[in-house]
Coordinates of C-alpha atoms in Angstrom, one line a residue:
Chain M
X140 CA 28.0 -49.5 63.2
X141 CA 30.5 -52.7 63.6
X142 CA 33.4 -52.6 65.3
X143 CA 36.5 -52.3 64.3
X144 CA 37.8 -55.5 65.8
X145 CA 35.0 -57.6 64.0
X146 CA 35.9 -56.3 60.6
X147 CA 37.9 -59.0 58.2
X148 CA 40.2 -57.1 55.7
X149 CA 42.5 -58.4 53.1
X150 CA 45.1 -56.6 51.6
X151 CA 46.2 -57.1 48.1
X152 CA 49.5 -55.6 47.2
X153 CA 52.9 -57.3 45.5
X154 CA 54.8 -54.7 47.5
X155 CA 55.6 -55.9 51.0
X156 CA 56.1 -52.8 52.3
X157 CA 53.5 -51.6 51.6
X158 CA 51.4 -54.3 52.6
X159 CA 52.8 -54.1 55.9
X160 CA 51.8 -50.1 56.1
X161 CA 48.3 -51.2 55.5
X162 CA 47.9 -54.1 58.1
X163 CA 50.0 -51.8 60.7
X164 CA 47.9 -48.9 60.3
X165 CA 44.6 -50.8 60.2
X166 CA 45.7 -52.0 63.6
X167 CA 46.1 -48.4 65.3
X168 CA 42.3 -48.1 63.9
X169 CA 41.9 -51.4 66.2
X170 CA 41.0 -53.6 62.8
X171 CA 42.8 -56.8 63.6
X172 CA 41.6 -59.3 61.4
X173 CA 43.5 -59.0 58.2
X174 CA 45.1 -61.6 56.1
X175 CA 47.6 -60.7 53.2
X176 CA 47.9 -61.4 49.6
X177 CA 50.5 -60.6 46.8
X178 CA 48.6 -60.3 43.3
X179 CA 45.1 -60.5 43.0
X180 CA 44.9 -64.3 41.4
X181 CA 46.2 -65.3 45.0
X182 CA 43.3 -62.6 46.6
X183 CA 40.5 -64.5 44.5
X184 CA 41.2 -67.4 45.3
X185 CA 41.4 -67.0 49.0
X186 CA 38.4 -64.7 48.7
X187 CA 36.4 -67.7 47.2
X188 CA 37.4 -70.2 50.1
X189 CA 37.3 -67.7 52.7
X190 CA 34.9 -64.0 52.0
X191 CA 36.2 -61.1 53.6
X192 CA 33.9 -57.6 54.8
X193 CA 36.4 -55.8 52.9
X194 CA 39.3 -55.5 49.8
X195 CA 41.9 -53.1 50.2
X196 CA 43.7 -53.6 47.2
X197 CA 46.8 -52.2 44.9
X198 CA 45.8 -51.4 41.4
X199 CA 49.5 -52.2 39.8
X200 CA 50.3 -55.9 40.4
X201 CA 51.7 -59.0 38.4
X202 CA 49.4 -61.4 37.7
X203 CA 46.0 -60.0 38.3
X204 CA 45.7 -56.0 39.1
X205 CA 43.8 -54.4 41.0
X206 CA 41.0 -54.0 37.9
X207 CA 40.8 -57.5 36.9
X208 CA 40.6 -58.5 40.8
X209 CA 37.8 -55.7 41.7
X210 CA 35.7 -57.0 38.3
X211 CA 36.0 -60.8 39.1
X212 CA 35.1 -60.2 42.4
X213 CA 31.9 -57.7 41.5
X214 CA 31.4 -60.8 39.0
X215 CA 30.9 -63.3 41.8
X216 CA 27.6 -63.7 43.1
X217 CA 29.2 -65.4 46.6
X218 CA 31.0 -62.1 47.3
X219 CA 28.2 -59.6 46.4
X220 CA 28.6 -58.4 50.1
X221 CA 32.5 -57.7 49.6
X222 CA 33.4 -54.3 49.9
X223 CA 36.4 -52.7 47.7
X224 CA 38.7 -49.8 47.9
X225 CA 41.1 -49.5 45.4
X226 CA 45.1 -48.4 46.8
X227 CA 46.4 -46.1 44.6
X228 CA 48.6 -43.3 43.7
X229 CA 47.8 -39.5 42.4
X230 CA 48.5 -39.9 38.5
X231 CA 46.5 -43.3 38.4
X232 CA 43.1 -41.0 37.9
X233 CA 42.2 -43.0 34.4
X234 CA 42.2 -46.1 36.3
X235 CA 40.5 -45.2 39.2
X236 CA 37.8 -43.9 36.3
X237 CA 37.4 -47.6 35.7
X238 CA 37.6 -48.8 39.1
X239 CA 34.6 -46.3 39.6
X240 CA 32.7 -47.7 37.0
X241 CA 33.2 -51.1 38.3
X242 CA 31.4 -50.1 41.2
X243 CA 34.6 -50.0 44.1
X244 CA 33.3 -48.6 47.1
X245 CA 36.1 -45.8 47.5
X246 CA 39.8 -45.0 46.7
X247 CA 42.4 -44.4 49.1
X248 CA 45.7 -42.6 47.9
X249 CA 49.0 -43.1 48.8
X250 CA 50.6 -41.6 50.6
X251 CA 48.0 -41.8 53.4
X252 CA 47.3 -40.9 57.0
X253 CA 45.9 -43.9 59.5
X254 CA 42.8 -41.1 59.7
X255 CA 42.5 -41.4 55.8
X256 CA 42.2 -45.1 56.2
X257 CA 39.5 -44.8 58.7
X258 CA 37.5 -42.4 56.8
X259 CA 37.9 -44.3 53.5
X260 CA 36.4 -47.4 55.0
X261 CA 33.5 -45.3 57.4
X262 CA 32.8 -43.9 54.3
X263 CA 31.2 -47.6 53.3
X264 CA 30.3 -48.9 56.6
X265 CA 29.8 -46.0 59.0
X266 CA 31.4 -45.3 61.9
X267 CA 33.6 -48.0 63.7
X268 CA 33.3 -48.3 66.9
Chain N
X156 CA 65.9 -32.9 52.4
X157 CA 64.5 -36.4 53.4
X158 CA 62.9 -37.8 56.0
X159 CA 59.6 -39.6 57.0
X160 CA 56.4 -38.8 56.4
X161 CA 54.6 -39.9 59.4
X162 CA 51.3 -41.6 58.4
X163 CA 49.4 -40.8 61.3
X164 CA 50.8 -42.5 64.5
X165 CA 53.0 -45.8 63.1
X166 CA 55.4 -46.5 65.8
X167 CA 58.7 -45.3 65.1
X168 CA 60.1 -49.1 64.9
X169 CA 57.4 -50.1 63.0
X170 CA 58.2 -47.3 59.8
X171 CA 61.4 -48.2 60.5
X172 CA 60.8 -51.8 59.6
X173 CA 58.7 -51.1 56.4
X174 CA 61.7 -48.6 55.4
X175 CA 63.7 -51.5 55.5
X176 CA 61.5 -53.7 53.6
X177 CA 61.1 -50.7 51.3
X178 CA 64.6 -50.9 50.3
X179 CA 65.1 -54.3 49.7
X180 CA 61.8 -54.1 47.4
X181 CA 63.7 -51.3 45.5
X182 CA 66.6 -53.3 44.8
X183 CA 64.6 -56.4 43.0
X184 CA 62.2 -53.5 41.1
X185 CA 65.7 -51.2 40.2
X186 CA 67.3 -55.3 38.8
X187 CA 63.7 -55.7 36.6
X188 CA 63.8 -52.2 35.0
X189 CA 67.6 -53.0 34.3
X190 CA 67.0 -56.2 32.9
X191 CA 64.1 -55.0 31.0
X192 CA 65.9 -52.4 29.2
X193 CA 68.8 -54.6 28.9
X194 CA 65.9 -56.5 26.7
X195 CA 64.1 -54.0 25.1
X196 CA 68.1 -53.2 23.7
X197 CA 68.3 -56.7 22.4
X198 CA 65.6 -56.0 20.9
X199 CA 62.6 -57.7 22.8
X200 CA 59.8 -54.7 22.7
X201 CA 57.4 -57.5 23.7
X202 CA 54.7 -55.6 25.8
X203 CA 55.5 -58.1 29.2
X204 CA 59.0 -56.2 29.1
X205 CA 57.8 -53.1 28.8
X206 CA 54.9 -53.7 31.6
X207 CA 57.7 -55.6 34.2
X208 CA 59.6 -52.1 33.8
X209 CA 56.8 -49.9 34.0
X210 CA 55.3 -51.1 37.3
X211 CA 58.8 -51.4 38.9
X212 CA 59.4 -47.8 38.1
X213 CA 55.6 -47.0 39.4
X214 CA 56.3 -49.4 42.7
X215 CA 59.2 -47.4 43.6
X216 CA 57.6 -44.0 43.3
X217 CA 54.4 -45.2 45.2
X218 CA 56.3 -46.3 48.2
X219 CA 59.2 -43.6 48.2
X220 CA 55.9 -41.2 48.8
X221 CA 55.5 -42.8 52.4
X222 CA 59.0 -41.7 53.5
X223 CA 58.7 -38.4 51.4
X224 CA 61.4 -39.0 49.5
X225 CA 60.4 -36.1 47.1
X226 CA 63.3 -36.3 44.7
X227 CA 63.2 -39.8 44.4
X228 CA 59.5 -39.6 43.5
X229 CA 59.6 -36.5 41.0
X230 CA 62.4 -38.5 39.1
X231 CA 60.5 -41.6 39.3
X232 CA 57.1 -39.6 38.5
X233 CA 58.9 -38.1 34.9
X234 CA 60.8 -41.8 34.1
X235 CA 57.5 -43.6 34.5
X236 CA 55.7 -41.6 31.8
X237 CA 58.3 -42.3 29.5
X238 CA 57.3 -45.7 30.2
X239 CA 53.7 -44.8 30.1
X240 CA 54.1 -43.7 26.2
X241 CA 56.3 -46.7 25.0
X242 CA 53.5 -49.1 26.8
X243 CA 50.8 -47.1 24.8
X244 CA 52.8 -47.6 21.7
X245 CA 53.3 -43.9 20.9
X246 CA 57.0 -43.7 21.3
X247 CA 59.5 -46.5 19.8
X248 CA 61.9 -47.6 22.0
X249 CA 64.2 -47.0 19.8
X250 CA 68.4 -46.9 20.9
X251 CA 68.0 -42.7 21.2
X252 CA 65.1 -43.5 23.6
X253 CA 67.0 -46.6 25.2
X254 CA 70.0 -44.7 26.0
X255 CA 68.2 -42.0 27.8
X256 CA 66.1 -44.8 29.5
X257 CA 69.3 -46.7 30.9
X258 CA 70.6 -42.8 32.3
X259 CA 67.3 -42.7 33.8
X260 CA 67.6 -46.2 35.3
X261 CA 71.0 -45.4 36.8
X262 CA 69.9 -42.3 38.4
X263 CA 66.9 -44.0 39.7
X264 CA 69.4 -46.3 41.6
X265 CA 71.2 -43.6 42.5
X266 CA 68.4 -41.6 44.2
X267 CA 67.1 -45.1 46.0
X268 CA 70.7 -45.4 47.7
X269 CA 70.9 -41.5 48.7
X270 CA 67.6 -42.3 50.2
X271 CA 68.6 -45.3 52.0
X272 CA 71.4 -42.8 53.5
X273 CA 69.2 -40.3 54.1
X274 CA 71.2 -38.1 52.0
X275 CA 69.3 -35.1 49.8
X276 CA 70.0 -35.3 46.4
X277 CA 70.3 -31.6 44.7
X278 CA 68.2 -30.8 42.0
X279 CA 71.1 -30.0 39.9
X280 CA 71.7 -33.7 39.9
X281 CA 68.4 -34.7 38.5
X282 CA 67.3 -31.7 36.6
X283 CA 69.2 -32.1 33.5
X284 CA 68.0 -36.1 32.9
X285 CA 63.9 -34.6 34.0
X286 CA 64.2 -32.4 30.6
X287 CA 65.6 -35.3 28.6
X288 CA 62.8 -37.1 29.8
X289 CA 60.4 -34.8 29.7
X290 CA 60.8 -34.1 25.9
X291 CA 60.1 -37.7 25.2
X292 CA 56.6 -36.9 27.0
X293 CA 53.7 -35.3 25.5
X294 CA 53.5 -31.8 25.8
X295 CA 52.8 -30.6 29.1
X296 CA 48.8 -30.9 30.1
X297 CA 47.6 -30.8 32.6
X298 CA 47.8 -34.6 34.3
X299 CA 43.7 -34.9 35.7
X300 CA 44.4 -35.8 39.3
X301 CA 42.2 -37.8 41.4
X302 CA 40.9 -34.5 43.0
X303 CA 39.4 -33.6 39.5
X304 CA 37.4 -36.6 40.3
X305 CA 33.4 -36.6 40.9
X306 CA 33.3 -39.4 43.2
X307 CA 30.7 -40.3 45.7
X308 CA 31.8 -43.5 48.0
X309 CA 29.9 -46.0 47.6
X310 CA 28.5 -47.4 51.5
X311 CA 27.3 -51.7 51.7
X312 CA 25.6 -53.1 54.7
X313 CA 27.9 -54.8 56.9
X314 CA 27.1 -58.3 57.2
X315 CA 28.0 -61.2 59.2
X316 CA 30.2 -63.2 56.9
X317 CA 28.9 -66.5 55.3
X318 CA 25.6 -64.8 55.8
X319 CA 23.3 -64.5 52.3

C-alpha cells in the first residue's frame, strides 16, 4: 500500500498541455514526484539513468511512441519493476490491442477524471494512501 | 455550446493555464497539417508527411476532449480517418482527395479559434465538409472502442527504487 507522496511518475507526452493535466491532476491525488518528458527516446533515456515506479505515457508521439517506448522498456532487464499505463484516446482500440500484448499494466483514456487517474494506477499498486 | 469539462477538481486557474497552452499547441499542429498537405500537393506522399499530419490532427482532437469542445472533436475525429486511410495506403492522396483535405484543414482552424472564443460552432457549419469526408472513409462499421476491450489490469509490487 505506498503512498501517494512516495510514488515517482514520469509522464511521456509531446503535447504540453496535456502533460501539464497529468502532473496537475496527479498532484490533487497527493503524487508529487513526477518528472516530464516529450517523446519517448527522451523517456528511455532518462528512465535508464534514473528508474521511475511508474510510466504514464501518450501512445502518438514523434520520435518514439508510446509502443516502441512501452516495448524497450519491457525489453530492459534494469526496469523490469517499471510499471506502464498507456494515455490514450477512444478510437486508438487497435493500439491499445498491442500495448496489451506488450504487457502495459492499464490504459487510461482521455478525457479523464483525477478519480480515473487514481483508479488506473490502484489498479497496479493498490490503494494509495 | 462549449465549455470545460472539469476533470475532477483542477483549480480553475490551473485549466485555465493548460487551455492556454492548449491553444498555442493547436496553432503549431494546425501550421504542420498545412504544410503537410501543402507537400503531399507538391507531390511528396512520403509516409513522414503523411504521419506529421496525422498525429497533429489526432493531438488536437485528444486535447480539445478535456475542454469538451465537441464540435471541434467530431470534425477532428472524421478528418483524422481520412488520414488514417491515406497512412494505410488505401486511399491516394490524389488532388480530389487533397482539395477536400485543405477544406478540412481550414475548417479545423476555424473550429480551434471559435473554441479559443468560446464561441459554438453550428452543425450546419461543419456538416456539409463531415459527408465529404466521410465518403472518403470506409463504409460505416462499427469503430471497436476500448469498451469492447477484455482487459484485466495488470498489478506489479511496488518496490523501493534501485532495489533488485
Amino acid at each position: 500500500m505506498p503512498q501517494a507522496a512516495s510514488v515517482e511518475i514520469m509522464v511521456v507526452d509531446d503535447q504540453r498541455a496535456t502533460r501539464t493535466l497529468v502532473r496537475d491532476s496527479l498532484s490533487q491525488i497527493g503524487c508529487a514526484r513526477v518528472s516530464e518528458c516529450g517523446d519517448g527516446h527522451e523517456a528511455l533515456q532518462s528512465l535508464r539513468a534514473r528508474p521511475v515506479h511508474l510510466v504514464v505515457s501518450d501512445l502518438n508521439m514523434p520520435i518514439m511512441d508510446g509502443l516502441a517506448l512501452l516495448r524497450a522498456v519491457r525489453a530492459e532487464p534494469s526496469l523490469a519493476n517499471t510499471a506502464f499505463i498507456m494515455l490514450t484516446s477512444n478510437g486508438d482500440a487497435e493500439q491499445v490491442k498491442q500495448a496489451i500484448a506488450l504487457g502495459v499494466n492499464n490504459y487510461l483514456v482521455k478525457p479523464f477524471t483525477i478519480g480515473t487517474l487514481r483508479r488506473k494506477i490502484e489498479s497496479v499498486f493498490g490503494p494509495l494512501t | 455550446m462549449t465549455g470545460q469539462r472539469t476533470p475532477g477538481a483542477l483549480s480553475p486557474e490551473s485549466l485555465a493555464a493548460i487551455r492556454v497552452v492548449f491553444f498555442q499547441e493547436s496553432e503549431t499542429h494546425l501550421a504542420q497539417i498545412a504544410t503537410g498537405l501543402a507537400a503531399l500537393q507538391a507531390g511528396d506522399e512520403g509516409p513522414e508527411t503523411i504521419e506529421v499530419v496525422h498525429r497533429a490532427i489526432h493531438s488536437i482532437k485528444g486535447a480539445a476532449g478535456i475542454f469538451a469542445l465537441d464540435a471541434l472533436v467530431r470534425f477532428a475525429g472524421q478528418f483524422e480517418a481520412v488520414l488514417v486511410e491515406v497512412r494505410a495506403g488505401r486511399l491516394r492522396p490524389d488532388p480530389d482527395v487533397l482539395r477536400v483535405l485543405v477544406r478540412a484543414s481550414n475548417l479545423l482552424a476555424e473550429l480551434v479559434e471559435a473554441g479559443r472564443e468560446d464561441r459554438a460552432v453550428s452543425d450546419d457549419r461543419t456538416a456539409p465538409l463531415m459527408v465529404e469526408l466521410a465518403v472518403l472513409t470506409p463504409p460505416a462499421v462499427a469503430p471497436e472502442t476500448l469498451d469492447d476491450l477484455d482487459f484485466m489490469p495488470r498489478p506489479m509490487a511496488f518496490r523501493p527504487l534501485g532495489g533488485a
